[in-house]
Amino acid sequence: MKLYEHQAKGIFSKYHIPVPEGSLITKAGDAMEIAEKLGDVVIKAQVTAGGRGKAGGIATASGPEDAETAAQRILGMSIKGLPVKKVLIEQYRKPQKEMYLGITIDRKARRPIIMASTQGGVDIEEIARSSPEKITRMHIHPLTGVHDYQARMIAYQLDKENSLTIYDVIKKLYRVFDDHDCILAEINPLALTAQGIVALDAKMVIDDNALFRQEFGEEESVSLEYLAKKSGMSYVGLDGNIGCIVNGAGLAMATLDMIKQYGGEPADFMDVRAGANEEQVRTALRIVSSNVNVKAIVVNIFGGLTKCDEVARAIVDVISEIKVPLVVRLAGTNEQEGRKMLEKYGLITVSSTEEAAMEVVKLGDSHR
Amino acid sequence: MKLYEHQAKGIFSKYHIPVPEGSLITKAGDAMEIAEKLGDVVIKAQVTAGGRGKAGGIATASGPEDAETAAQRILGMSIKGLPVKKVLIEQYRKPQKEMYLGITIDRKARRPIIMASTQGGVDIEEIARSSPEKITRMHIHPLTGVHDYQARMIAYQLDKENSLTIYDVIKKLYRVFDDHDCILAEINPLALTAQGIVALDAKMVIDDNALFRQEFGEEESVSLEYLAKKSGMSYVGLDGNIGCIVNGAGLAMATLDMIKQYGGEPADFMDVRAGANEEQVRTALRIVSSNVNVKAIVVNIFGGLTKCDEVARAIVDVISEIKVPLVVRLAGTNEQEGRKMLEKYGLITVSSTEEAAMEVVKLGDSHR
Amino acid sequence: MGILIDNHTRLLVQGITGREGSLQAKQMKDFGTNIVGGVTPGKDGQEIHGIPVFDSVKEAMDDTNPNASVIFVPPRFAADAIFESIDGGIELIVAITEGIPVHDMMRVCAYLENSSSQLIGPNCPGITTPGGSKIGIMPNPIHLAGNVGLVSRSGTLTYEIIDLLSGNGIGQSTSVGIGGDQVIGTSFVDILELFESDTKTDVIVLVGEIGGTAEEDSIDFMKQMRKPVIAYIVGVSAPPGKTMGHAGAIVSTGSGTALEKIKAFERAGITIGRSPKDIVLKLTNILKK
Amino acid sequence: MGILIDNHTRLLVQGITGREGSLQAKQMKDFGTNIVGGVTPGKDGQEIHGIPVFDSVKEAMDDTNPNASVIFVPPRFAADAIFESIDGGIELIVAITEGIPVHDMMRVCAYLENSSSQLIGPNCPGITTPGGSKIGIMPNPIHLAGNVGLVSRSGTLTYEIIDLLSGNGIGQSTSVGIGGDQVIGTSFVDILELFESDTKTDVIVLVGEIGGTAEEDSIDFMKQMRKPVIAYIVGVSAPPGKTMGHAGAIVSTGSGTALEKIKAFERAGITIGRSPKDIVLKLTNILKK
């Protein structure tokens, strides 16, 4: 789960990582008063999608009226399909130097890794590709956390003169990362300004598996992704017209690959997980069929933990709500029971993933 | 550093380990009001010495007047030479079952160890000797802390019916132990009462080496031990008449052993540590000579980090304040310079520990 | 007899009284696995399908001396259950549980480094040696004994491929699902090494996914293997930057896409299966020789 | 050439710009130790007694390739300095610092278990091989090369005994102070093992103290040693229940007293020295044979 910038900065503040003074507003009219207090300000659209700067979601303003105009404009925008409902108004801090500081997980080393660069404020992945030597990487032992000497080494490399403050920011950012089950905790840019070191931006991505012990209040928005996550499933929206409900991510991807091989285009990807139950399958069907682009749905289940008869029962329950044709593939646990149940309702059942992909591509084409 | 019971219980409360309701008082007159509120009470002398129960430092009382009388008596006591200045008045909780729970350090395993027994409320060391099988021991990995399964296993063994609460107490006691650099964190007894599980007593011993990052306010009392500790040294009071100032605990113990071999009795033991400086030696001399039992003092220094000329200078500085005879042994770094300096003042210097022990025993005898 | 498990495997089922644990214990028993005990705190003394239940791994160790353990404990308690098995000295730990926080798994893996235990998973279907023993949740009927070693990051896709192999008369020595999470206990290379020295395995099928570099990391080892490997990588159609299903499948820009993985394999001269059917085709060719 | 250190020892001094660090670096250099670098954060580029100073162990490793390190860093920063050396891959770490919190040392020791480093100390005087190399703070003039191996938990008492041995013409192969704290990196047994297989060592003197069971724990090993050991235990006159000096010397009731240790040694047939003089006497007898 990605946090909004203002959420991440709120957490940073609690950990005493310096961030610019600012306020969150939902109405452009509130911008004036804040700008009056703060002087020159930056107005930033609060969306979790990347590239909001390029999309025009960030503006600087001097003077209250200027601020209101900018806030008005940004609150009217949509960025990557998401309407901007909130903006963050912050005191403008002129960066004399922009650095990068991020903590993420190195799968291969199976530990957290701190990445830092004196070349911040830009696309760090571009730097990682073009000049990897400009990024310092340091693994952290998950049972001890960041050692003092490690924080000091990174701080010295970023800016020896301001190393004490940066050392402090590194130690605190690691605590943020550790306390909040982060997959990513990032400051880009970490800026040196006339007022000292400050985190001008803040990004936190939380491990969805740890949400049971983390509390962030606000969700990204009530999206299909969110509805799926709430039911313990995983939904990804895509650009085509074939809805895909599969148990297990690997099998789901294999299904998508085959649909493409047969010339179809998936509209989405719903992984009901290996152990999906009846209720989850019902929810999955409702979510996928609520996607207006979907012209046909394939349900591909290889029962292990999941029982095929439960899946069939779920399909039968909601079949009347679904307005597009359905191809069902059932294999594994209680396969026969499940298929028999569906055949009574005249539903197409097939026995292999290939066949399912072929059938659903045909149906999708005929319903365009 | 040993904490008072009321200090340890204050920390327990902060960690939500259940303790009886109570108040700390210094005047017996305050006992009535508290007892009126709490009903039947226990009045406990606040001293860090062991065996206060046997010494009469604990009393139960029913009714306010009874409480005041008991408080009056205990506040007039001395336990192992320490006057009782404070008493803790707590609501009386009748224990249905008394258990033992303690966390300490196992030197050999180099990790914390949890010890638990259903036979609490008594001398646990006696049980450890006589029926070691009645004590469950479990090592804790210092980088992970106590695993849930470990806390559960111990809780099941103590009292399966109340295991949830006990599990919780174990997890919290470990946090107390870890957060406060404890050498010992102990609940004896951990009692089952009509109101549930409660820590009737509380003992915490803090690692003196960690006091730079721990804050407990109140010290045991302004003792010679405390004055030495404050100056980075270590003082132990003994029963004889020969004051001993030595750098290094091993050499100090060897010196004491030899004094005994020559028929003397050490009055104390002042370890000025391997790297003692001039100021520390001055303080050591003042502390040891302030012990009225001391009839002669031996200073035994093997200079390594410590420089003998610095030690000599310190002795010369305070010699006029010291009313008992002094034997000085100097060896190692700058030995010659040191000895020359002392000889000018007519002080006896010797060259071996044996000789020093022999000389000081003679002097102690002649000054009885 | 395949890898990792054999007739001497004495299995402990952690979380045996739960819905999945109980169901799968039955399935494993039916398959022929020697389950010596189960653990669910507070359920000591019960029996599930004739298997004695204990409060703790230690008690189960004392009574039944298992050398392997399978974890069906819910995500929030799963890491602790693994710690318990490690401390108990269990040699092989198979964690089926899906949804364990990745920070928990980093701690577990650091802890493993100084232990005598091997962890398979988490979020994996387990290990099956047809005709021998099974630890995990792969459906019983799909397996067929043979000489193909299978290692996969997926769950249900693994079943699909095993089913297809068996349906085409191609048997397996052992099938291993190493798990789809970001941080897992055993890597492709660890399993490939075992297959390479296993006398019952002649060919290996490796099933990979988008995300991470686990597939690429195994290339150097595969190049020096005597036995042929056929690799199948799913997610060719996955758009970059989207999380496809489980946490393991995040495509970082510039690495981790299926196409890049496939290209890297092809450069190293490793046979690629384009689809499950294609795997069967290529396997048949190799096995004919 | 004695144990642990030799002519190939390339020493790094952590905390070299401090009062003790600088003074002792000079002493070690005078003794003949090959000090290749020093570390004090923020002092990169300086020189102390001609020794280059670096900001971090890593930078010192890159430039000077040390294989041993000695820690003079103040107590509150010492554990981190040890972690830095472990992570740097330094083989031998000698921690002189007195007063490191015991919780820090428990973490360090757990961390050491999965590393390639050996830690001597903390709160120890270090290691001296007369005629060879010295790491630590033992006074230079007291040593004499010979065939007695010395291992001790004490600091200044160790100097006293070495001085007495040398004064009586009894030379040492290596003298090792393992440190007096409750939690230390290297035990008596570890050092006894090294002496047992060292060709330059013929007899061993072990100096113990009250507190803990480190002395008793080494008895089983001593019983099977080929080389004779003379043990000296101080603290016979210490009253039980009092902390005598450093944290290591707490007498727990029923164990840890000097008399109990001496009795246990005698039961095992190990020679006891009653005083430093007595050690010299008994050593002389053994060496005559």
Coordinates of N, CA, C and O in Angstrom, one line a residue, chain A residues 311-364:
Chain A
V311 N -16.3 -23.3 -5.6 CA -16.2 -22.3 -6.6 C -17.4 -22.4 -7.5 O -18.0 -21.3 -7.8
A312 N -17.9 -23.6 -7.8 CA -19.0 -23.7 -8.7 C -20.3 -23.1 -8.0 O -21.1 -22.4 -8.6
R313 N -20.4 -23.4 -6.7 CA -21.5 -22.9 -6.0 C -21.5 -21.4 -6.0 O -22.5 -20.7 -6.2
A314 N -20.4 -20.8 -5.8 CA -20.2 -19.3 -5.8 C -20.7 -18.8 -7.2 O -21.4 -17.7 -7.3
I315 N -20.2 -19.4 -8.2 CA -20.6 -19.0 -9.6 C -22.1 -19.0 -9.8 O -22.7 -18.1 -10.2
V316 N -22.7 -20.1 -9.4 CA -24.1 -20.3 -9.5 C -24.9 -19.2 -8.7 O -25.9 -18.6 -9.2
D317 N -24.4 -18.9 -7.6 CA -25.0 -17.9 -6.7 C -25.1 -16.5 -7.4 O -26.1 -15.8 -7.2
V318 N -24.1 -16.1 -8.1 CA -24.1 -14.7 -8.6 C -24.3 -14.7 -10.2 O -24.2 -13.6 -10.7
I319 N -24.6 -15.8 -10.8 CA -24.6 -15.9 -12.3 C -25.6 -14.9 -12.8 O -25.4 -14.3 -13.9
S320 N -26.7 -14.7 -12.1 CA -27.8 -13.8 -12.6 C -27.3 -12.4 -12.7 O -27.8 -11.6 -13.4
E321 N -26.3 -12.0 -11.8 CA -25.9 -10.6 -11.8 C -24.9 -10.3 -12.9 O -24.5 -9.2 -13.1
I322 N -24.4 -11.4 -13.5 CA -23.3 -11.2 -14.5 C -23.8 -11.1 -15.9 O -24.5 -12.1 -16.3
K323 N -23.5 -10.0 -16.6 CA -24.1 -9.8 -17.9 C -23.2 -10.2 -19.1 O -23.6 -10.0 -20.2
V324 N -22.0 -10.7 -18.8 CA -21.1 -11.1 -19.9 C -20.9 -12.6 -19.9 O -21.1 -13.2 -18.8
P325 N -20.5 -13.2 -21.0 CA -20.3 -14.7 -21.0 C -19.1 -15.1 -20.2 O -18.2 -14.3 -20.0
L326 N -19.2 -16.3 -19.7 CA -18.3 -16.9 -18.7 C -17.7 -18.2 -19.2 O -18.4 -19.0 -19.7
V327 N -16.4 -18.3 -19.1 CA -15.7 -19.6 -19.4 C -15.1 -20.1 -18.0 O -14.4 -19.3 -17.4
V328 N -15.4 -21.3 -17.6 CA -14.9 -21.8 -16.4 C -14.1 -23.0 -16.6 O -14.5 -24.0 -17.3
R329 N -12.9 -23.0 -16.0 CA -12.0 -24.2 -16.0 C -11.8 -24.6 -14.6 O -11.4 -23.8 -13.7
L330 N -12.2 -25.8 -14.3 CA -12.0 -26.4 -13.0 C -11.2 -27.6 -13.0 O -11.4 -28.5 -13.9
A331 N -10.1 -27.7 -12.1 CA -9.3 -28.9 -12.1 C -8.9 -29.1 -10.6 O -9.0 -28.2 -9.8
G332 N -8.6 -30.3 -10.2 CA -8.1 -30.6 -8.9 C -9.3 -30.9 -7.9 O -10.3 -31.5 -8.4
T333 N -9.1 -30.6 -6.7 CA -10.0 -31.0 -5.6 C -11.5 -30.8 -6.0 O -11.9 -29.7 -6.3
N334 N -12.2 -31.9 -5.9 CA -13.7 -31.9 -6.2 C -14.1 -31.4 -7.5 O -15.1 -30.8 -7.7
E335 N -13.2 -31.6 -8.5 CA -13.4 -31.2 -9.9 C -14.8 -31.7 -10.5 O -15.5 -30.9 -11.0
Q336 N -15.0 -33.0 -10.3 CA -16.2 -33.5 -10.9 C -17.5 -32.9 -10.4 O -18.4 -32.5 -11.1
E337 N -17.6 -32.8 -9.1 CA -18.7 -32.2 -8.4 C -19.0 -30.8 -9.0 O -20.1 -30.4 -9.3
G338 N -17.9 -30.0 -9.1 CA -18.0 -28.7 -9.5 C -18.5 -28.6 -10.9 O -19.4 -27.8 -11.3
R339 N -17.9 -29.4 -11.8 CA -18.3 -29.3 -13.2 C -19.7 -29.7 -13.4 O -20.5 -29.1 -14.2
K340 N -20.1 -30.7 -12.7 CA -21.5 -31.2 -12.9 C -22.5 -30.1 -12.5 O -23.5 -29.8 -13.2
M341 N -22.2 -29.4 -11.4 CA -23.1 -28.3 -10.9 C -23.2 -27.2 -12.0 O -24.3 -26.7 -12.2
L342 N -22.1 -26.9 -12.6 CA -22.2 -25.8 -13.6 C -22.9 -26.2 -14.8 O -23.6 -25.4 -15.5
E343 N -22.7 -27.5 -15.2 CA -23.3 -27.9 -16.5 C -24.8 -27.8 -16.4 O -25.5 -27.5 -17.4
K344 N -25.3 -28.1 -15.2 CA -26.8 -27.9 -15.0 C -27.3 -26.5 -15.4 O -28.4 -26.3 -15.8
Y345 N -26.4 -25.5 -15.2 CA -26.8 -24.2 -15.5 C -26.4 -23.8 -16.9 O -26.4 -22.6 -17.3
G346 N -25.9 -24.7 -17.7 CA -25.5 -24.5 -19.1 C -24.3 -23.7 -19.2 O -24.0 -23.1 -20.3
L347 N -23.4 -23.7 -18.2 CA -22.2 -22.9 -18.3 C -21.1 -23.8 -19.0 O -21.1 -25.0 -18.8
I348 N -20.3 -23.1 -19.8 CA -19.2 -23.8 -20.5 C -18.1 -24.1 -19.5 O -17.6 -23.3 -18.8
T349 N -17.8 -25.4 -19.3 CA -16.6 -25.7 -18.5 C -15.6 -26.4 -19.4 O -16.0 -27.2 -20.3
V350 N -14.3 -26.1 -19.2 CA -13.3 -26.7 -20.0 C -12.3 -27.3 -19.0 O -12.4 -27.1 -17.8
S351 N -11.3 -28.1 -19.6 CA -10.5 -28.8 -18.6 C -9.0 -28.3 -18.6 O -8.3 -28.7 -17.7
S352 N -8.6 -27.5 -19.5 CA -7.2 -27.0 -19.4 C -7.2 -25.5 -19.6 O -8.1 -24.8 -20.1
T353 N -6.1 -24.9 -19.1 CA -5.9 -23.5 -19.2 C -5.9 -23.0 -20.6 O -6.4 -22.0 -21.0
E354 N -5.2 -23.8 -21.5 CA -5.1 -23.4 -22.9 C -6.5 -23.3 -23.5 O -6.8 -22.3 -24.2
E355 N -7.3 -24.3 -23.3 CA -8.6 -24.3 -23.8 C -9.5 -23.1 -23.3 O -10.2 -22.4 -24.0
A356 N -9.3 -22.9 -22.0 CA -10.0 -21.7 -21.4 C -9.6 -20.4 -22.0 O -10.5 -19.6 -22.4
A357 N -8.3 -20.3 -22.3 CA -7.8 -19.0 -22.9 C -8.4 -18.9 -24.3 O -8.9 -17.8 -24.7
M358 N -8.4 -20.0 -25.1 CA -8.9 -20.0 -26.4 C -10.3 -19.6 -26.5 O -10.8 -18.7 -27.2
E359 N -11.1 -20.2 -25.6 CA -12.6 -20.0 -25.6 C -12.9 -18.6 -25.2 O -13.8 -18.0 -25.9
V360 N -12.3 -18.1 -24.2 CA -12.6 -16.7 -23.7 C -12.2 -15.7 -24.7 O -12.9 -14.6 -24.9
V361 N -11.1 -15.9 -25.5 CA -10.7 -14.9 -26.5 C -11.8 -14.9 -27.6 O -12.2 -13.8 -28.0
K362 N -12.3 -16.1 -28.0 CA -13.4 -16.1 -29.0 C -14.6 -15.3 -28.5 O -15.1 -14.5 -29.2
L363 N -15.0 -15.6 -27.2 CA -16.2 -14.9 -26.7 C -16.0 -13.4 -26.6 O -16.9 -12.6 -26.9
G364 N -14.8 -13.0 -26.2 CA -14.5 -11.6 -26.1 C -14.6 -10.9 -27.5 O -15.2 -9.8 -27.6

